[in-house]
Coordinates of C-alpha atoms in Angstrom, one line a residue:
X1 CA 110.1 72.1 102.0
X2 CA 108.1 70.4 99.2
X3 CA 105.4 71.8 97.3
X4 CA 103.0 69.7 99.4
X5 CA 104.1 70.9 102.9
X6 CA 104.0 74.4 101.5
X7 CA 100.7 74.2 100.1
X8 CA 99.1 72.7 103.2
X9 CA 100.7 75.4 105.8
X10 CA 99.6 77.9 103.4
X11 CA 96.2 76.5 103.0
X12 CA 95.9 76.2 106.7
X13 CA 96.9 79.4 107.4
X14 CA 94.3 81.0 104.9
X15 CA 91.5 78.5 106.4
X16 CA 91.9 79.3 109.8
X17 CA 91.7 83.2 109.1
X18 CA 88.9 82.9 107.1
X19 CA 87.2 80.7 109.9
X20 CA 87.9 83.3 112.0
X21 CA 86.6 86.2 109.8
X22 CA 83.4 84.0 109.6
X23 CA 83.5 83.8 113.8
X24 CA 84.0 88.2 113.2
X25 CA 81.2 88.2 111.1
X26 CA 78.6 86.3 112.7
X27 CA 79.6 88.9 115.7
X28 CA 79.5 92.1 113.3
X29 CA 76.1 90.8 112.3
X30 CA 74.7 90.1 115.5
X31 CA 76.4 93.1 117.3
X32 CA 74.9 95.5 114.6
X33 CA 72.4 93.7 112.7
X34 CA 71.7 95.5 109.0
X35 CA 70.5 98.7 109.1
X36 CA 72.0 102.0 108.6
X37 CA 74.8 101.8 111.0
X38 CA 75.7 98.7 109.4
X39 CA 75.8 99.9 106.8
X40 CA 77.6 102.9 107.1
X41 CA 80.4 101.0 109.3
X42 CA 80.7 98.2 106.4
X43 CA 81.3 100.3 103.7
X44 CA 84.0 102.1 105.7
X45 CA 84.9 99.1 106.6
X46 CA 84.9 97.4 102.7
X47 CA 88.4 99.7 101.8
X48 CA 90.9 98.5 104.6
X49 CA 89.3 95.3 104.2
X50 CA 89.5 95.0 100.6
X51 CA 93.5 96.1 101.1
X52 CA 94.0 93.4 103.4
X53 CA 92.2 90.7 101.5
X54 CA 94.4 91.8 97.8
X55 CA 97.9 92.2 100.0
X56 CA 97.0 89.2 102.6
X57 CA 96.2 86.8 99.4
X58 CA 99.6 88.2 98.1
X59 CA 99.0 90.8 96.0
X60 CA 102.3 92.3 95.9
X61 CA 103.5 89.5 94.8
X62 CA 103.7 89.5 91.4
X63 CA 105.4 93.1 91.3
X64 CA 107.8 91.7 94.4
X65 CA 108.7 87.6 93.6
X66 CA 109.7 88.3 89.9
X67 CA 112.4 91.0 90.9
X68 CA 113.3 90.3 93.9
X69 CA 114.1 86.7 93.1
X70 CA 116.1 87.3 90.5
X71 CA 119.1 88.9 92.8
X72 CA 121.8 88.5 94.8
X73 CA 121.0 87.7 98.6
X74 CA 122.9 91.2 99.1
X75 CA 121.1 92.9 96.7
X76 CA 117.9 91.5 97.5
X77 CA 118.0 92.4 101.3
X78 CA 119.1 95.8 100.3
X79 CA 116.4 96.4 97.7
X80 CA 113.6 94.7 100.0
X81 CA 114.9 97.8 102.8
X82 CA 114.1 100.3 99.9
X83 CA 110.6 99.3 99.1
X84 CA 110.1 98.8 102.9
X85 CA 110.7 102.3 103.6
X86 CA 109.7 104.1 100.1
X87 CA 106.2 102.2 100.8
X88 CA 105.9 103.3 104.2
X89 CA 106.2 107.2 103.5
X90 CA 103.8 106.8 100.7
X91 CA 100.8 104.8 103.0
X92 CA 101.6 108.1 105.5
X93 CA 100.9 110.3 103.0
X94 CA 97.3 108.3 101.4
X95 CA 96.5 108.1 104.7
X96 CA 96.7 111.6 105.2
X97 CA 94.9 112.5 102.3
X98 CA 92.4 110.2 103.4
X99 CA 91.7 111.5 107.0
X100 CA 91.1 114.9 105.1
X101 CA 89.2 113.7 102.2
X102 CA 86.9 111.3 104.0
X103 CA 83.9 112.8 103.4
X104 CA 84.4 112.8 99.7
X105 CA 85.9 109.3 99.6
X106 CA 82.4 108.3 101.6
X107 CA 80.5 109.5 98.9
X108 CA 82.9 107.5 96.8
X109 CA 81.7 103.9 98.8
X110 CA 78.4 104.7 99.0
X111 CA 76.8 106.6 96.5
X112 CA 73.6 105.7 97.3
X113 CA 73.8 107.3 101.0
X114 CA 73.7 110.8 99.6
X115 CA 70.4 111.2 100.8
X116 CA 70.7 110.3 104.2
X117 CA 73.5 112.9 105.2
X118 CA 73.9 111.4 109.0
X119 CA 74.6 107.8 107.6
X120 CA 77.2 109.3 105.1
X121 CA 78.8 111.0 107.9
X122 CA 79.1 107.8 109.7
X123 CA 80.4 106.2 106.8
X124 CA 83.3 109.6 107.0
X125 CA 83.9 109.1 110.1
X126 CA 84.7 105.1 110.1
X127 CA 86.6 105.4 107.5
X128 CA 88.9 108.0 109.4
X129 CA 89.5 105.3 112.4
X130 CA 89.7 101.8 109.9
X131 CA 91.9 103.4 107.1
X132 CA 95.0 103.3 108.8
X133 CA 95.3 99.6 109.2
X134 CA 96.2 100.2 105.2
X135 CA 100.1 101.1 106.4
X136 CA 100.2 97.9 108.9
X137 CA 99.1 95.4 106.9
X138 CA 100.2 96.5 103.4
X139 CA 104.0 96.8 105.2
X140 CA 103.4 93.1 106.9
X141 CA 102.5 91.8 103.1
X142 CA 105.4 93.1 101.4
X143 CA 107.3 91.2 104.6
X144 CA 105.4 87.9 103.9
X145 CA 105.7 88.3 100.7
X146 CA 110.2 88.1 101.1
X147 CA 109.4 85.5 104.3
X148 CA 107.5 83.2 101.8
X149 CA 110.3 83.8 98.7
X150 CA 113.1 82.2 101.5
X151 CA 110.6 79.6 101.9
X152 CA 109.6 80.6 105.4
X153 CA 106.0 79.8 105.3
X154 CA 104.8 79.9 108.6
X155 CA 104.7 83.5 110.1
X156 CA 103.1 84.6 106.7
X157 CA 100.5 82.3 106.7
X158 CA 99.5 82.8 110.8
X159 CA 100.1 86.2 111.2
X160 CA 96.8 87.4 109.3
X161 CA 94.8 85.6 112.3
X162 CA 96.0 88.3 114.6
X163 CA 93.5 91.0 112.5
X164 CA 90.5 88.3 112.7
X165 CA 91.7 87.5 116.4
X166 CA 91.9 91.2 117.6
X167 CA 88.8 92.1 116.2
X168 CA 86.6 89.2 117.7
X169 CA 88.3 90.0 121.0
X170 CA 87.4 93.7 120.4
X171 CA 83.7 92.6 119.5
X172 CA 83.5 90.3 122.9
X173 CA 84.0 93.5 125.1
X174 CA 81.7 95.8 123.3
X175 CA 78.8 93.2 124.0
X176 CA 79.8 93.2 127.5
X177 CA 78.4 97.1 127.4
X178 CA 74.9 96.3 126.0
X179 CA 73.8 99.9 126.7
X180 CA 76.4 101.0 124.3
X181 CA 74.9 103.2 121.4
X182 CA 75.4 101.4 117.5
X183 CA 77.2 104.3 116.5
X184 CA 79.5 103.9 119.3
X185 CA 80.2 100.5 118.8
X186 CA 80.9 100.4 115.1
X187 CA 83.4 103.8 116.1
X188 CA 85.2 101.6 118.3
X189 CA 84.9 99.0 116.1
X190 CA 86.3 100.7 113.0
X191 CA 89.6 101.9 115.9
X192 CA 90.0 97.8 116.8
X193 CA 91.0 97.0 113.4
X194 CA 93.8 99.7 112.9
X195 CA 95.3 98.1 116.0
X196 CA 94.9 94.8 114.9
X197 CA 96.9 95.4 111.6
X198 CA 99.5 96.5 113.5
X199 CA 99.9 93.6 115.5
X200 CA 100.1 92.0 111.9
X201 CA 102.7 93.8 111.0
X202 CA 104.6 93.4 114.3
X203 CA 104.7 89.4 114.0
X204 CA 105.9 89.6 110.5
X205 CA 108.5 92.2 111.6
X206 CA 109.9 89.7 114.3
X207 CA 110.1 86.7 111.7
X208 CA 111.8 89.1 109.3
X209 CA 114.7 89.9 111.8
X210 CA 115.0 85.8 112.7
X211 CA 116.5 83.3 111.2
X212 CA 119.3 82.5 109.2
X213 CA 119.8 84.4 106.5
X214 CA 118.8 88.7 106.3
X215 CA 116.0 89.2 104.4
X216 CA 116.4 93.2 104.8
X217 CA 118.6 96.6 104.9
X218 CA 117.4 99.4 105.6
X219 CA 119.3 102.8 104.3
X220 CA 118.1 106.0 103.1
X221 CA 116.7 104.3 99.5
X222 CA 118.1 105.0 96.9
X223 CA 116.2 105.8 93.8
X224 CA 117.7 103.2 91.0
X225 CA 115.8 102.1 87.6
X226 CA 114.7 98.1 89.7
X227 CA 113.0 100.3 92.5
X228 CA 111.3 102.5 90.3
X229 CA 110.8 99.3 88.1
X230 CA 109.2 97.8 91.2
X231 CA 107.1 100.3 92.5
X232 CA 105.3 101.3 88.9
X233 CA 104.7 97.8 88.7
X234 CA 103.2 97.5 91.8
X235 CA 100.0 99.2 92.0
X236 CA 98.9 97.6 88.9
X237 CA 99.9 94.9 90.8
X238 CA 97.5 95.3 93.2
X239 CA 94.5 96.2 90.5
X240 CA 95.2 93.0 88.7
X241 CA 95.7 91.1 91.9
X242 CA 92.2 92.5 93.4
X243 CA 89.8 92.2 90.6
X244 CA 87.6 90.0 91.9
X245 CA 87.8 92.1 95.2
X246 CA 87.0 95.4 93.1
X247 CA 84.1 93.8 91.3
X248 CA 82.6 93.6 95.0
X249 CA 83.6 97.3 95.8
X250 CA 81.6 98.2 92.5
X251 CA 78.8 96.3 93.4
X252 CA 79.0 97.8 97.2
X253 CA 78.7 101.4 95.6
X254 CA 75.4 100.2 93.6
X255 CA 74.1 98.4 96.5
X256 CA 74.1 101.1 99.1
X257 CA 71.1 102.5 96.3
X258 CA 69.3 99.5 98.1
X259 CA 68.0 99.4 101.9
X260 CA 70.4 97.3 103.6
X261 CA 72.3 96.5 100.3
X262 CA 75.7 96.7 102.1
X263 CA 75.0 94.8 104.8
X264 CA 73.7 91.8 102.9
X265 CA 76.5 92.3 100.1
X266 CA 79.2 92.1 102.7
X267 CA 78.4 89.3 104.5
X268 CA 76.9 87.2 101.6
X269 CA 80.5 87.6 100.0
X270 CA 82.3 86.6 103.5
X271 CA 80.9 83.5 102.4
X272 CA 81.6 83.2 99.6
X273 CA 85.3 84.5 99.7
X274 CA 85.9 81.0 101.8
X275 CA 86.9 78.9 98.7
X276 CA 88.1 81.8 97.1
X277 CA 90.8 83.2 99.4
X278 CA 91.9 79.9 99.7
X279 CA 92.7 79.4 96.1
X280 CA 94.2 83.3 96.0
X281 CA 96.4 82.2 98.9
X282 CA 97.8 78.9 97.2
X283 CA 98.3 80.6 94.0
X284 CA 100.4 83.6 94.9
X285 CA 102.2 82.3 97.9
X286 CA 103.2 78.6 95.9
X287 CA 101.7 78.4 92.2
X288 CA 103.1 82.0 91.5
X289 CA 107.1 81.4 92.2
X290 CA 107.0 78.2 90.1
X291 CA 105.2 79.6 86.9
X292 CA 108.1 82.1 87.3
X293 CA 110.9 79.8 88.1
X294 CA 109.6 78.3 84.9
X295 CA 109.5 81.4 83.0
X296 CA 113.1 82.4 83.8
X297 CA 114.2 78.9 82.6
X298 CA 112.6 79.1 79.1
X299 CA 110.5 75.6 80.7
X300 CA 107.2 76.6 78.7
X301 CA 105.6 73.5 78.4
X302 CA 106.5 72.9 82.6
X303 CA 104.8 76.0 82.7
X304 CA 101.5 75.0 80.6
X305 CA 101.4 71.5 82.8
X306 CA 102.0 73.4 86.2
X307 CA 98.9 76.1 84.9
X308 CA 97.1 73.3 84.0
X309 CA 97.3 71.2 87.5
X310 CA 96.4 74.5 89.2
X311 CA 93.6 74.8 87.1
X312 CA 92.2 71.3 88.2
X313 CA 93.0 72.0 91.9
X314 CA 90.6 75.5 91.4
X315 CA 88.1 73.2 89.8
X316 CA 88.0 70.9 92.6
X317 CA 88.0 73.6 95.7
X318 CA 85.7 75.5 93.7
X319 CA 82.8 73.7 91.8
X320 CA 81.0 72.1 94.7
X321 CA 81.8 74.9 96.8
X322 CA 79.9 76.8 94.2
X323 CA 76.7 74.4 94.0
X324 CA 77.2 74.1 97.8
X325 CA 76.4 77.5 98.5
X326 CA 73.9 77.9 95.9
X327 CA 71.9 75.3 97.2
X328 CA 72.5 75.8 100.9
X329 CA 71.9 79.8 100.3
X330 CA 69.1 80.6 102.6
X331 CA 70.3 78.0 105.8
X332 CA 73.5 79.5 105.8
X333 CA 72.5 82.9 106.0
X334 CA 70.1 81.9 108.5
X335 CA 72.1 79.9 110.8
X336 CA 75.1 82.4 110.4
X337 CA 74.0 85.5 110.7
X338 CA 70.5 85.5 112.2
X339 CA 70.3 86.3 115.9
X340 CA 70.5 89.7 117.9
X341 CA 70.3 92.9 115.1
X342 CA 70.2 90.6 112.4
X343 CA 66.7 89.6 111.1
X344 CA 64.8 87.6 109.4
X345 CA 64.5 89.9 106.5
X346 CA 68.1 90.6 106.3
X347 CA 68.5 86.7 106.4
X348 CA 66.8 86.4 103.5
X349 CA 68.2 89.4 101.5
X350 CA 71.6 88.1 102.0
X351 CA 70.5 84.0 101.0
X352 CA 69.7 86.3 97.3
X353 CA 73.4 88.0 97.3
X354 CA 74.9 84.9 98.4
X355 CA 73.1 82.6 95.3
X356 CA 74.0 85.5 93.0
X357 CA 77.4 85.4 93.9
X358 CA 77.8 81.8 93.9
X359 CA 77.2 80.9 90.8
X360 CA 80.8 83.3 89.7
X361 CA 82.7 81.8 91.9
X362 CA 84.1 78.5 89.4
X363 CA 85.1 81.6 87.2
X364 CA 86.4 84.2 89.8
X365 CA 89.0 80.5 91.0
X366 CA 90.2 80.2 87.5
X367 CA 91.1 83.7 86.7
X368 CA 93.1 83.4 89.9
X369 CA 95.5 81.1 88.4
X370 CA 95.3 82.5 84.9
X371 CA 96.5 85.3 86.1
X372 CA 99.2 83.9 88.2
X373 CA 100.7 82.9 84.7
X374 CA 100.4 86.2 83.2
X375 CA 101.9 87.8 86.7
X376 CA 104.6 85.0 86.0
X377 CA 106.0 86.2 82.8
X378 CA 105.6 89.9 84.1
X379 CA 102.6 90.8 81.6
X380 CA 101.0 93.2 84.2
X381 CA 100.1 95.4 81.3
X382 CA 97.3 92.6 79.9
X383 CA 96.3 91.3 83.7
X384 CA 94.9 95.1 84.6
X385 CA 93.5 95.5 81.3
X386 CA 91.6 92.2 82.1
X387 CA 90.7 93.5 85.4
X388 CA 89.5 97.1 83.9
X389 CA 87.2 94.7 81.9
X390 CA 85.5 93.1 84.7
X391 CA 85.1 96.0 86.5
X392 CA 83.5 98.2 83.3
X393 CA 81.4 95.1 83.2
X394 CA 80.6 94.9 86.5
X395 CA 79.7 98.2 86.8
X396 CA 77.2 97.8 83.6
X397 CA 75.5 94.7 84.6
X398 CA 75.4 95.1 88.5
X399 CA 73.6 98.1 87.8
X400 CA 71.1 96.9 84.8
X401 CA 70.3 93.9 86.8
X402 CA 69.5 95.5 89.8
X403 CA 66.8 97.3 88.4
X404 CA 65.3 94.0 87.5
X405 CA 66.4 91.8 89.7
X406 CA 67.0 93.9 93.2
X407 CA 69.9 92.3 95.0
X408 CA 69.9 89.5 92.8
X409 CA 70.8 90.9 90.3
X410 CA 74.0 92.9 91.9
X411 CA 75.4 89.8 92.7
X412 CA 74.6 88.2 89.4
X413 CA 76.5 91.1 87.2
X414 CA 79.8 90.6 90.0
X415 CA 79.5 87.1 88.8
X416 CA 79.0 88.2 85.0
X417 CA 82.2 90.3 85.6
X418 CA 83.9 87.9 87.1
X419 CA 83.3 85.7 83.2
X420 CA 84.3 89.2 81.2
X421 CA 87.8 89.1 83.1
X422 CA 88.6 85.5 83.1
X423 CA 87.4 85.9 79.6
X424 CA 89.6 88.8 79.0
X425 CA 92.8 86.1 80.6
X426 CA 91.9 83.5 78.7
X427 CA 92.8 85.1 75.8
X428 CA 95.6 86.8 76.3
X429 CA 96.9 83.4 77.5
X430 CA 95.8 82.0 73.7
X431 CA 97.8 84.9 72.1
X432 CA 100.9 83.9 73.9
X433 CA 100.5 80.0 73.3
X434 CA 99.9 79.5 77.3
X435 CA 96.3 78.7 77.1
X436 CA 96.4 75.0 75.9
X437 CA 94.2 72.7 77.9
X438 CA 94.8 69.0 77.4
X439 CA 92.6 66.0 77.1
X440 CA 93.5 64.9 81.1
X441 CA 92.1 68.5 81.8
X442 CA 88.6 68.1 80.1
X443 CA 87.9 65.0 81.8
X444 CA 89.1 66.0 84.8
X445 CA 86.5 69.0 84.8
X446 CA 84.1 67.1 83.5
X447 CA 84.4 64.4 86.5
X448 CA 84.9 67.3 89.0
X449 CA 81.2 68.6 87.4
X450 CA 79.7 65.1 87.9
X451 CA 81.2 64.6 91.5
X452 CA 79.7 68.1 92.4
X453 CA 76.3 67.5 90.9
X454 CA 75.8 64.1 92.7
X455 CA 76.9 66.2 95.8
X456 CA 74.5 68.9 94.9
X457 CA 71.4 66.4 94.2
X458 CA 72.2 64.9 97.9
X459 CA 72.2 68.0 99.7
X460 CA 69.0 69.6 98.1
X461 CA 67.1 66.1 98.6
X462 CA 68.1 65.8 102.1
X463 CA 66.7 69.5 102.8
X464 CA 63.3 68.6 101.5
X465 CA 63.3 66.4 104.8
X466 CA 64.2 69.7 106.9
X467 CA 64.3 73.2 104.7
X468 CA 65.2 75.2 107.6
X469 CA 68.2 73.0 109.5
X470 CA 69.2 73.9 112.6
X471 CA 73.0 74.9 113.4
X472 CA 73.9 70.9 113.8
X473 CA 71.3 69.7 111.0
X474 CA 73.5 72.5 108.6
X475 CA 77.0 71.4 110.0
X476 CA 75.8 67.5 109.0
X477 CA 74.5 68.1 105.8
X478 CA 77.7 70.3 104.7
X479 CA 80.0 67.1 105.8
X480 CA 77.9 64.7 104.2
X481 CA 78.3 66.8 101.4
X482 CA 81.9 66.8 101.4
X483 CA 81.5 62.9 102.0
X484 CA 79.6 62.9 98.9
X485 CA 81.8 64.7 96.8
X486 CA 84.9 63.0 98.1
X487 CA 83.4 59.5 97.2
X488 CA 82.0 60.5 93.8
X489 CA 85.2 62.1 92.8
X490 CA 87.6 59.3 93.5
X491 CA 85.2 56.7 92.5
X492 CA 84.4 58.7 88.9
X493 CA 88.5 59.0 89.0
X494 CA 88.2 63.4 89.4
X495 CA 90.8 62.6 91.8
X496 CA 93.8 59.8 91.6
X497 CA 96.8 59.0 93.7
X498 CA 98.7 60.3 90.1
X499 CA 97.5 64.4 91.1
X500 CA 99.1 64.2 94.3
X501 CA 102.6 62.8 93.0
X502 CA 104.1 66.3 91.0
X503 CA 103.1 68.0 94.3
X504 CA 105.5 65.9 96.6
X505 CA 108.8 66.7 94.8
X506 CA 111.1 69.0 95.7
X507 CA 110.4 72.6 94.1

């Protein structure tokens, strides 16, 4: 399968699931607007999820392609069995802890609950029925991860829409019960999406045994230096893997110091994570096994080129996206989110999140692929002291500017964190002579700018005719937008038949 095809079923998977997590979250919002129970039921909620958004976008991956690759078919079967079940055991026993320690870990999310003793306990209690959707769907990544490294694209990329799915369904029947308390609902809420990740992992399990070639053994592992290799490499893995994903948690625990913070946090960065989980997905699933075929060659300067095209793809998804949002803040958070629980107020609250975050989001796209290179070379080391970074700034700034700002200014220091770390990749790249952007770079960026500006300019004059759009008005202006942009760019030559030609040959 070419590059192409496997960038487009990828793609497609990741955009339907995050159209149905947008479907999810219009229903969380309406279902239980913004208010305490909200709140406590989305910061229970922000852990699984946040799991499910580092392993889905392929998190594992850089601990799992780099090793795993590099063996026998044998071999690699065998070892993929070991991590299976080694894995398994050790998401029983966090879980464990977790049902025990839940109070504490509620604390934990929400620091700023600790006056409101019922809410925490909701939060406690959520967390108890959610958390174990951590086993599933951690299990079914390490799967995708060994169905995407034989090329097997497909049940990778679909099965994640079974957790979206599930949930919507489960949402659907609890407004059938109007009468039903909130606290109720979010309980059975919280339940809905443990089951759900397990009809993840039970799609991924029935690709794994089909087909072709076996992709796993299972035995009673045994403990050799690659497994033990593997495994210490893969939670830093995941930290490096879910920075941008921890910068929100961190801003999550200084929200909840804010009425309705949570709320507005979560489903501002829903939003935003459109673009964003996108690029993650194309970068770990496809960009990420050809740095490291690359690497294992010696091919650095197919490496630089291959960064560098990933770099300009980022650019593209991510720059208008970026001025998009930013100027389409408040009607999307209106139009989205606003109906049933969900006010006016909280429609507002969330438009400030959403700007806030916005404007990191350019940054938060390139780090993805610079860290795919460092991932690559299996430099795991520098990629989590990058993500410590962000998150120490993060924690700084998000805080700071909240004071000043209010929610504003949360969002704006997950953005600043979001520079720090890419800031932090950037030059670790320079130090090992992979940072070296070339002259068709800079004017590609500089195109892609002008293209989204135009774009921008468009959309903010058109709402000066209607500020408040209603659900069609929005749905017009964002594709004239994308008209826009698509015009501008191939006319100001951001985009050329010559960008699409690498990505049609064979890998």
């Amino acid at each position: 399968m070419s590059v192409i095809r496997s960038s487009l079923l990828v793609g497609l998977g990741a955009g339907l699931s995050r159209v149905l997590g947008f479907v999810r979250d219009v229903l969380f919002a309406q279902a239980l607007g913004a208010g305490p129970v909200a709140d406590a039921f989305l910061a229970a909620f922000r852990l699984p999820n946040l799991v499910r958004r580092v392993v889905g976008e392929g998190g594992l991956n850089p601990a799992l392609v780099p090793v795993i690759g590099s063996l026998a078919p044998k071999a690699a079967a065998t070892l993929s069995g070991d991590v299976i079940v080694v894995f398994a055991l050790a998401l029983l026993g966090v879980t464990g802890l977790v049902q025990l320690t839940a109070g504490l870990l509620a604390f934990a999310l929400a620091p700023g609950l600790a006056g409101e003793p019922d809410t925490l306990a909701l939060v406690a209690l959520y967390t108890r029925l959610a958390f174990p959707s951590v086993i599933c769907i951690t299990l079914a990544s390490i799967g995708a991860a060994l169905l995407n490294l034989h090329g097997r694209f497909r049940a990778a990329s679909l099965a994640p829409l079974a957790v979206n799915g599930g949930l919507i369904l489960a949402i659907v029947a609890l407004e059938l019960r109007p009468a039903l308390p909130l606290v109720e609902k979010a309980g059975w809420l919280a339940a809905a999406s443990s089951l759900a990740g397990f009809a993840q992992l039970v799609i991924v399990g029935a690709a794994m045994l089909g087909g072709d070639v076996r992709l796993v053994r299972f035995r009673r592992p045994v403990w050799s230096p690659v497994l033990k290799g593997l495994l210490l490499a893969g939670f830093p893995a995941l930290v490096a893997s879910g920075a941008v994903q921890l910068f929100v948690l961190v801003g999550t625990q200084v929200a909840s110091f804010w009425p309705s913070g949570v709320s507005w946090l979560y489903y501002a960065d829903r939003v935003v994570q459109l673009p964003l989980g996108l690029m993650a997905a194309l970068a770990s699933s496809v960009l990420l096994p050809e740095l490291a075929l690359h690497h294992r060659t010696g091919a650095r300067e197919a490496l630089v080129a291959a960064q560098n095209r990933a770099i300009g793809l980022g650019l593209l998804l991510s720059l208008p996206a970026s001025l998009a949002l930013l100027v389409l803040s408040r009607p999307i958070a209106s139009v989205l989110f606003q109906r049933g629980a969900f006010e006016a107020e909280d429609a507002a609250g969330t438009a400030l999140v959403l700007m806030g975050l916005s404007l990191g989001l350019p940054v938060a796209t390139l780090a993805k692929v610079f860290s795919q290179t460092l991932f690559a070379r299996g430099a795991l080391r520098g990629a989590v002291v990058a993500a410590l970074g962000g998150i120490a700034a993060t924690a700084l700034l998000s805080f700071g500017l909240g004071f000043v700002w209010g929610v504003f200014g949360i969002a704006l220091g997950i953005s600043l964190g979001s520079v720090v770390h890419a800031g932090i990749l950037m030059w670790l790249l320079r130090q090992a002579g992979l940072w070296a952007p070339d002259r068709a770079l800079s004017r590609k960026a500089a195109r892609i700018a002008s293209a989204s500006a135009l774009m921008a300019g468009g959309i903010a004059a058109a709402l000066r005719l209607s500020p408040m759009p209603s659900t069609v008005a929005l749905a017009g202006l964002c594709i004239g937008g994308v008209a826009v942009f698509a015009g501008a760019a191939w006319l100001l030559g951001a985009v050329t038949r010559q960008d699409l030609a690498p990505l049609t040959k064979k890998p």
